[in-house]
Short mmCIF file of C-alpha atoms in Angstrom, two decimals:
data_model
loop_
_atom_site.label_atom_id
_atom_site.label_comp_id
_atom_site.label_asym_id
_atom_site.label_seq_id
_atom_site.Cartn_x
_atom_site.Cartn_y
_atom_site.Cartn_z
CA UNK A 965 -52.39 -42.99 51.87
CA UNK A 966 -51.09 -43.69 48.32
CA UNK A 967 -53.20 -41.13 46.22
CA UNK A 968 -52.72 -40.94 42.42
CA UNK A 969 -52.64 -41.62 39.25
CA UNK A 970 -51.90 -44.71 36.94
CA UNK A 971 -51.09 -44.97 33.63
CA UNK A 972 -51.99 -47.86 31.90
CA UNK A 973 -51.51 -49.56 28.41
CA UNK A 974 -54.86 -51.48 29.12
CA UNK A 975 -55.34 -55.14 27.08
CA UNK A 976 -57.62 -56.07 24.60
CA UNK A 977 -60.65 -58.23 25.66
CA UNK A 978 -60.58 -56.23 29.00
CA UNK A 979 -63.67 -53.83 30.19
CA UNK A 980 -62.20 -50.16 31.59
CA UNK A 981 -64.65 -51.56 35.38
CA UNK A 982 -62.32 -54.61 34.32
CA UNK A 983 -58.99 -52.23 35.15
CA UNK A 984 -60.27 -51.45 37.47
CA UNK A 985 -61.13 -53.63 39.90
CA UNK A 986 -57.35 -55.65 39.48
CA UNK A 987 -56.34 -52.30 40.40
CA UNK A 988 -57.94 -51.27 43.57
CA UNK A 989 -56.67 -55.47 44.31
CA UNK A 990 -52.93 -54.10 43.21
CA UNK A 991 -53.65 -51.18 44.57
CA UNK A 992 -55.53 -52.00 48.43
CA UNK A 993 -58.90 -49.51 47.99
CA UNK A 994 -61.10 -49.57 46.92
CA UNK A 995 -60.67 -45.87 45.87
CA UNK A 996 -60.45 -45.92 41.79
CA UNK A 997 -61.74 -44.58 39.52
CA UNK A 998 -60.57 -43.99 35.37
CA UNK A 999 -60.86 -41.16 32.89
CA UNK A 1000 -62.76 -41.90 29.73
CA UNK A 1001 -64.02 -45.56 28.58
CA UNK A 1002 -61.92 -47.48 25.76
CA UNK A 1003 -64.16 -50.39 24.61
CA UNK A 1004 -63.33 -54.50 25.04
CA UNK A 1005 -61.68 -54.19 21.85
CA UNK A 1006 -59.59 -50.67 22.13
CA UNK A 1007 -55.81 -51.04 24.24
CA UNK A 1008 -53.36 -48.39 25.06
CA UNK A 1009 -53.65 -45.01 27.14
CA UNK A 1010 -56.83 -45.87 30.39
CA UNK A 1011 -56.08 -43.28 33.07
CA UNK A 1012 -57.59 -45.01 36.13
CA UNK A 1013 -57.04 -41.79 40.06
CA UNK A 1014 -56.81 -43.39 43.06
CA UNK A 1015 -57.63 -42.27 46.60
CA UNK A 1016 -57.38 -38.42 46.45
CA UNK A 1017 -56.76 -38.39 43.50
CA UNK A 1018 -59.81 -39.65 41.72
CA UNK A 1019 -61.52 -36.01 42.72
CA UNK A 1020 -58.23 -34.76 39.31
CA UNK A 1021 -60.83 -37.95 37.00
CA UNK A 1022 -63.24 -35.90 36.85
CA UNK A 1023 -61.15 -32.74 34.92
CA UNK A 1024 -59.67 -35.94 32.93
CA UNK A 1025 -62.51 -35.90 31.03
CA UNK A 1026 -63.01 -33.82 29.39
CA UNK A 1027 -59.27 -33.21 27.31
CA UNK A 1028 -59.03 -34.27 23.91
CA UNK A 1029 -57.49 -38.07 23.20
CA UNK A 1030 -55.25 -39.01 20.74
CA UNK A 1031 -56.11 -42.78 18.71
CA UNK A 1032 -54.48 -44.76 15.79
CA UNK A 1033 -56.60 -46.53 14.02
CA UNK A 1034 -57.73 -49.36 11.63
CA UNK A 1035 -60.28 -48.82 9.10
CA UNK A 1036 -61.60 -51.12 6.66
CA UNK A 1037 -64.03 -50.09 4.45
CA UNK A 1038 -66.20 -52.90 2.11
CA UNK A 1039 -67.85 -53.72 4.93
CA UNK A 1040 -69.64 -52.57 7.86
CA UNK A 1041 -70.61 -54.03 11.31
CA UNK A 1042 -73.70 -53.98 13.82
CA UNK A 1043 -70.88 -52.43 16.51
CA UNK A 1044 -69.40 -50.02 13.50
CA UNK A 1045 -65.64 -52.63 14.68
CA UNK A 1046 -64.77 -55.64 14.43
CA UNK A 1047 -66.21 -57.73 17.11
CA UNK A 1048 -70.30 -57.53 15.96
CA UNK A 1049 -71.44 -58.95 13.55
CA UNK A 1050 -70.95 -57.61 9.05
CA UNK A 1051 -74.42 -56.25 8.24
CA UNK A 1052 -73.47 -55.68 4.96
CA UNK A 1053 -69.80 -56.16 2.24
CA UNK A 1054 -69.85 -53.98 -0.74
CA UNK A 1055 -66.88 -54.05 -2.75
CA UNK A 1056 -64.50 -50.99 -1.74
CA UNK A 1057 -62.87 -52.03 -5.05
CA UNK A 1058 -63.26 -48.61 -6.87
CA UNK A 1059 -62.60 -46.41 -3.57
CA UNK A 1060 -60.19 -43.95 -5.85
CA UNK A 1061 -57.35 -42.63 -2.67
CA UNK A 1062 -58.67 -39.35 -3.72
CA UNK A 1063 -61.89 -39.88 -2.55
CA UNK A 1064 -60.74 -41.56 0.68
CA UNK A 1065 -58.76 -38.03 1.61
CA UNK A 1066 -61.14 -35.97 1.11
CA UNK A 1067 -63.70 -38.25 3.18
CA UNK A 1068 -61.11 -38.01 5.69
CA UNK A 1069 -60.86 -33.65 5.18
CA UNK A 1070 -64.79 -34.04 5.75
CA UNK A 1071 -64.23 -35.83 8.71
CA UNK A 1072 -62.93 -32.96 10.74
CA UNK A 1073 -62.76 -30.34 11.82
CA UNK A 1074 -66.19 -29.06 14.26
CA UNK A 1075 -68.44 -31.61 13.48
CA UNK A 1076 -71.98 -33.78 13.92
CA UNK A 1077 -71.97 -37.36 14.99
CA UNK A 1078 -74.08 -39.82 15.46
CA UNK A 1079 -73.07 -42.01 18.50
CA UNK A 1080 -73.00 -45.77 17.79
CA UNK A 1081 -76.54 -47.53 18.85
CA UNK A 1082 -74.01 -50.51 20.69
CA UNK A 1083 -72.82 -47.28 23.44
CA UNK A 1084 -73.11 -46.64 26.20
CA UNK A 1085 -75.02 -44.32 26.34
CA UNK A 1086 -78.45 -43.66 28.03
CA UNK A 1087 -81.87 -44.31 26.78
CA UNK A 1088 -85.07 -43.48 29.33
CA UNK A 1089 -82.61 -44.77 31.44
CA UNK A 1090 -81.47 -48.24 30.65
CA UNK A 1091 -77.86 -47.95 28.34
CA UNK A 1092 -78.19 -47.98 24.68
CA UNK A 1093 -76.08 -51.38 23.57
CA UNK A 1094 -78.76 -53.44 25.68
CA UNK A 1095 -81.91 -52.06 23.60
CA UNK A 1096 -80.16 -53.46 20.72
CA UNK A 1097 -79.07 -56.30 22.65
CA UNK A 1098 -82.58 -56.99 23.08
CA UNK A 1099 -83.94 -56.09 19.67
CA UNK A 1100 -84.44 -52.54 20.25
CA UNK A 1101 -84.25 -50.19 17.05
CA UNK A 1102 -81.99 -46.69 19.20
CA UNK A 1103 -81.08 -44.12 16.66
CA UNK A 1104 -79.22 -41.42 19.10
CA UNK A 1105 -79.66 -36.99 18.26
CA UNK A 1106 -75.66 -36.26 16.33
CA UNK A 1107 -74.00 -34.15 19.20
CA UNK A 1108 -71.33 -31.78 18.06
CA UNK A 1109 -67.79 -33.64 18.76
CA UNK A 1110 -64.40 -31.63 17.10
CA UNK A 1111 -61.82 -33.64 15.85
CA UNK A 1112 -58.33 -32.08 14.94
CA UNK A 1113 -56.41 -34.22 13.46
CA UNK A 1114 -57.28 -37.12 11.37
CA UNK A 1115 -54.09 -37.75 9.52
CA UNK A 1116 -54.14 -41.61 7.37
CA UNK A 1117 -50.49 -42.87 7.57
CA UNK A 1118 -50.85 -46.05 5.00
CA UNK A 1119 -54.36 -46.96 2.51
CA UNK A 1120 -53.58 -51.31 1.59
CA UNK A 1121 -56.60 -52.64 -0.11
CA UNK A 1122 -57.08 -56.46 0.42
CA UNK A 1123 -58.69 -59.49 -0.93
CA UNK A 1124 -57.35 -58.29 -4.89
CA UNK A 1125 -59.62 -54.69 -3.34
CA UNK A 1126 -62.45 -56.12 -2.00
CA UNK A 1127 -61.54 -54.09 1.55
CA UNK A 1128 -59.66 -51.22 1.51
CA UNK A 1129 -58.08 -51.00 4.87
CA UNK A 1130 -56.82 -47.08 7.05
CA UNK A 1131 -54.44 -47.24 9.57
CA UNK A 1132 -54.69 -43.16 10.21
CA UNK A 1133 -54.13 -41.57 13.52
CA UNK A 1134 -56.80 -39.35 15.06
CA UNK A 1135 -56.92 -36.09 17.15
CA UNK A 1136 -59.91 -35.30 18.67
CA UNK A 1137 -62.83 -34.40 21.83
CA UNK A 1138 -64.41 -35.67 24.67
CA UNK A 1139 -66.94 -38.17 23.48
CA UNK A 1140 -64.89 -38.48 19.74
CA UNK A 1141 -66.23 -42.45 18.59
CA UNK A 1142 -63.97 -43.18 16.61
CA UNK A 1143 -65.59 -46.09 15.54
CA UNK A 1144 -68.73 -43.80 14.13
CA UNK A 1145 -66.20 -42.18 12.33
CA UNK A 1146 -64.88 -45.50 10.95
CA UNK A 1147 -68.66 -46.27 10.06
CA UNK A 1148 -69.56 -42.12 8.99
CA UNK A 1149 -66.56 -42.96 6.11
CA UNK A 1150 -67.80 -45.88 4.86
CA UNK A 1151 -71.29 -44.76 4.43
CA UNK A 1152 -69.48 -41.51 2.13
CA UNK A 1153 -67.65 -43.27 -0.11
CA UNK A 1154 -71.03 -45.37 -0.35
CA UNK A 1155 -69.44 -48.78 1.19
CA UNK A 1156 -69.60 -49.45 3.93
CA UNK A 1157 -66.95 -49.05 7.25
CA UNK A 1158 -66.12 -50.01 10.96
CA UNK A 1159 -63.01 -50.54 13.11
CA UNK A 1160 -61.38 -53.21 13.36
CA UNK A 1161 -57.43 -51.71 15.38
CA UNK A 1162 -57.67 -49.11 17.83
CA UNK A 1163 -55.22 -48.24 20.08
CA UNK A 1164 -55.57 -44.66 22.69
CA UNK A 1165 -52.36 -42.74 22.60
CA UNK A 1166 -53.22 -40.27 24.83
CA UNK A 1167 -55.71 -38.88 26.94
CA UNK A 1168 -54.56 -35.11 27.60
CA UNK A 1169 -51.23 -34.54 28.54
CA UNK A 1170 -50.31 -38.39 29.52
CA UNK A 1171 -49.49 -40.49 26.71
CA UNK A 1172 -48.97 -43.99 26.09
CA UNK A 1173 -44.70 -43.47 26.61
CA UNK A 1174 -46.02 -42.64 30.45
CA UNK A 1175 -48.64 -45.97 30.76
CA UNK A 1176 -47.55 -49.28 32.12
CA UNK A 1177 -49.46 -53.09 31.44
CA UNK A 1178 -51.01 -54.61 34.55
CA UNK A 1179 -48.11 -57.41 34.86
CA UNK A 1180 -45.64 -54.14 34.53
CA UNK A 1181 -48.12 -52.34 37.44
CA UNK A 1182 -48.50 -55.76 39.28
CA UNK A 1183 -44.40 -55.99 39.65
CA UNK A 1184 -44.09 -52.29 41.05
CA UNK A 1185 -46.97 -50.35 40.45
CA UNK A 1186 -46.06 -46.82 39.24
CA UNK A 1187 -47.85 -44.28 40.60
CA UNK A 1188 -48.11 -40.27 38.70
CA UNK A 1189 -48.07 -38.66 43.29
CA UNK A 1190 -50.31 -36.09 42.88
CA UNK A 1191 -48.37 -32.47 42.51
CA UNK A 1192 -46.86 -34.22 39.07
CA UNK A 1193 -50.11 -35.10 37.84
CA UNK A 1194 -52.03 -32.45 38.98
CA UNK A 1195 -48.86 -29.59 37.03
CA UNK A 1196 -49.29 -31.82 33.83
CA UNK A 1197 -52.75 -30.88 33.14
CA UNK A 1198 -54.02 -27.47 33.68
CA UNK A 1199 -52.86 -24.07 34.90
CA UNK A 1200 -50.21 -23.96 37.48
CA UNK A 1201 -50.45 -20.67 40.30
CA UNK A 1202 -47.21 -21.03 42.84
CA UNK A 1203 -48.42 -19.71 46.38
CA UNK A 1204 -46.59 -17.77 49.50
CA UNK A 1205 -46.13 -19.38 52.52
CA UNK A 1206 -49.96 -16.99 53.50
CA UNK A 1207 -51.38 -17.89 51.24
CA UNK A 1208 -51.64 -21.63 51.57
CA UNK A 1209 -52.51 -21.72 54.96
CA UNK A 1210 -55.15 -19.59 53.59
CA UNK A 1211 -56.07 -21.47 50.71
CA UNK A 1212 -55.30 -24.76 53.52
CA UNK A 1213 -58.31 -23.21 55.01
CA UNK A 1214 -60.75 -23.02 53.06
CA UNK A 1215 -60.16 -19.62 52.41
CA UNK A 1216 -59.38 -16.93 49.68
CA UNK A 1217 -56.50 -14.93 48.01
CA UNK A 1218 -56.21 -12.18 46.09
CA UNK A 1219 -57.63 -13.40 41.99
CA UNK A 1220 -54.29 -15.53 39.94
CA UNK A 1221 -52.39 -13.70 36.82
CA UNK A 1222 -55.48 -14.48 34.37
CA UNK A 1223 -57.90 -12.85 36.46
CA UNK A 1224 -60.45 -10.94 34.26
CA UNK A 1225 -59.51 -12.29 30.74
CA UNK A 1226 -60.19 -15.40 28.69
CA UNK A 1227 -57.54 -17.75 30.60
CA UNK A 1228 -59.02 -17.12 33.80
CA UNK A 1229 -59.43 -19.85 36.09
CA UNK A 1230 -62.99 -21.19 36.20
CA UNK A 1231 -64.84 -23.94 38.33
CA UNK A 1232 -65.01 -25.76 35.44
CA UNK A 1233 -61.24 -25.18 34.19
CA UNK A 1234 -59.34 -24.91 37.44
CA UNK A 1235 -55.86 -24.37 38.57
CA UNK A 1236 -53.79 -26.17 40.28
CA UNK A 1237 -52.04 -23.83 43.43
CA UNK A 1238 -49.58 -25.06 45.06
CA UNK A 1239 -47.45 -24.40 47.83
CA UNK A 1240 -43.90 -23.67 48.15
CA UNK A 1241 -42.31 -27.27 49.22
CA UNK A 1242 -44.05 -28.08 45.23
CA UNK A 1243 -47.76 -29.27 46.95
CA UNK A 1244 -50.31 -29.28 45.01
CA UNK A 1245 -52.71 -28.06 48.00
CA UNK A 1246 -55.23 -26.73 45.77
CA UNK A 1247 -57.64 -25.97 42.31
CA UNK A 1248 -58.24 -22.85 42.16
CA UNK A 1249 -61.02 -20.62 40.75
CA UNK A 1250 -61.04 -17.19 40.07
CA UNK A 1251 -63.81 -14.63 41.20
CA UNK A 1252 -63.44 -10.71 40.72
CA UNK A 1253 -60.72 -10.18 42.46
CA UNK A 1254 -60.22 -13.14 44.05
CA UNK A 1255 -59.77 -17.16 43.91
CA UNK A 1256 -61.26 -19.18 45.74
CA UNK A 1257 -60.56 -22.76 46.52
CA UNK A 1258 -62.90 -25.91 44.03
CA UNK A 1259 -60.82 -28.34 45.65
CA UNK A 1260 -59.09 -28.31 48.87
CA UNK A 1261 -56.08 -31.20 49.35
CA UNK A 1262 -54.41 -30.01 52.36
CA UNK A 1263 -53.69 -32.09 54.54
CA UNK A 1264 -55.62 -31.80 57.41
CA UNK A 1265 -59.80 -30.21 54.96
CA UNK A 1266 -60.10 -32.83 52.24
CA UNK A 1267 -63.35 -31.67 52.11
CA UNK A 1268 -64.59 -30.14 49.17
CA UNK A 1269 -64.59 -26.34 49.74
CA UNK A 1270 -68.25 -24.27 49.69
#
């Protein structure tokens, strides 16, 4: 059975669900999932899991992401990106480069961010964007996110300076909305802002260099096998033959070398355990002097360990 990750370069105009549907046909299986939605406007890295590898997706979703983006100052839209109608226009001619750089600095590090109201966040069981489209006013609560890097590459004045386009790179924690950064930068500068381009270049350890377009994948389905995917994603532990046997049956073994430290493996951040032949056997969490399996991938034991 084909199992592994597929790193897709998502095309513009496609939803993440569209890409999953296409991959189900290419891989010949219904068991396909993705590790974090990309808006239809966005392009770039979308990590898909096939069959057994769908069990790795939960550990990928929470990893940091990196984006290349263009922010336009001087125009606000209902969606905070170029897909929505313009709701306000204010000349950005008086906004200085120093003010832009100061605004970016204020939106760096640990911040409280209010997600875009036109998002997939559920409010009383209904998607926020559905409420907005039905004419309701939606106010979402701020949530903590971390902007590890917010780097300006170019500042371009367009239409005699009425609008300003800023090319940036953003490296951020999971759950960050780049279009909300564009909105908040524009609001802080008093001219409004929205996102005009977005390309995701990294999801955790997986990069755009590994990604393939859907056309390329239709010609040759490149799958990152389970062992290689897990080695890149989380701390590694090499097992002996005896440990491999014990873990394959869901039994615990001695704790890893990091047990009792801040780097100890946990159920939320487990270690990937490999047999002497290099095969991914399980994900392990340390508990006292023992390590116990969180998930077992051995061929004869594919149920989640209890």
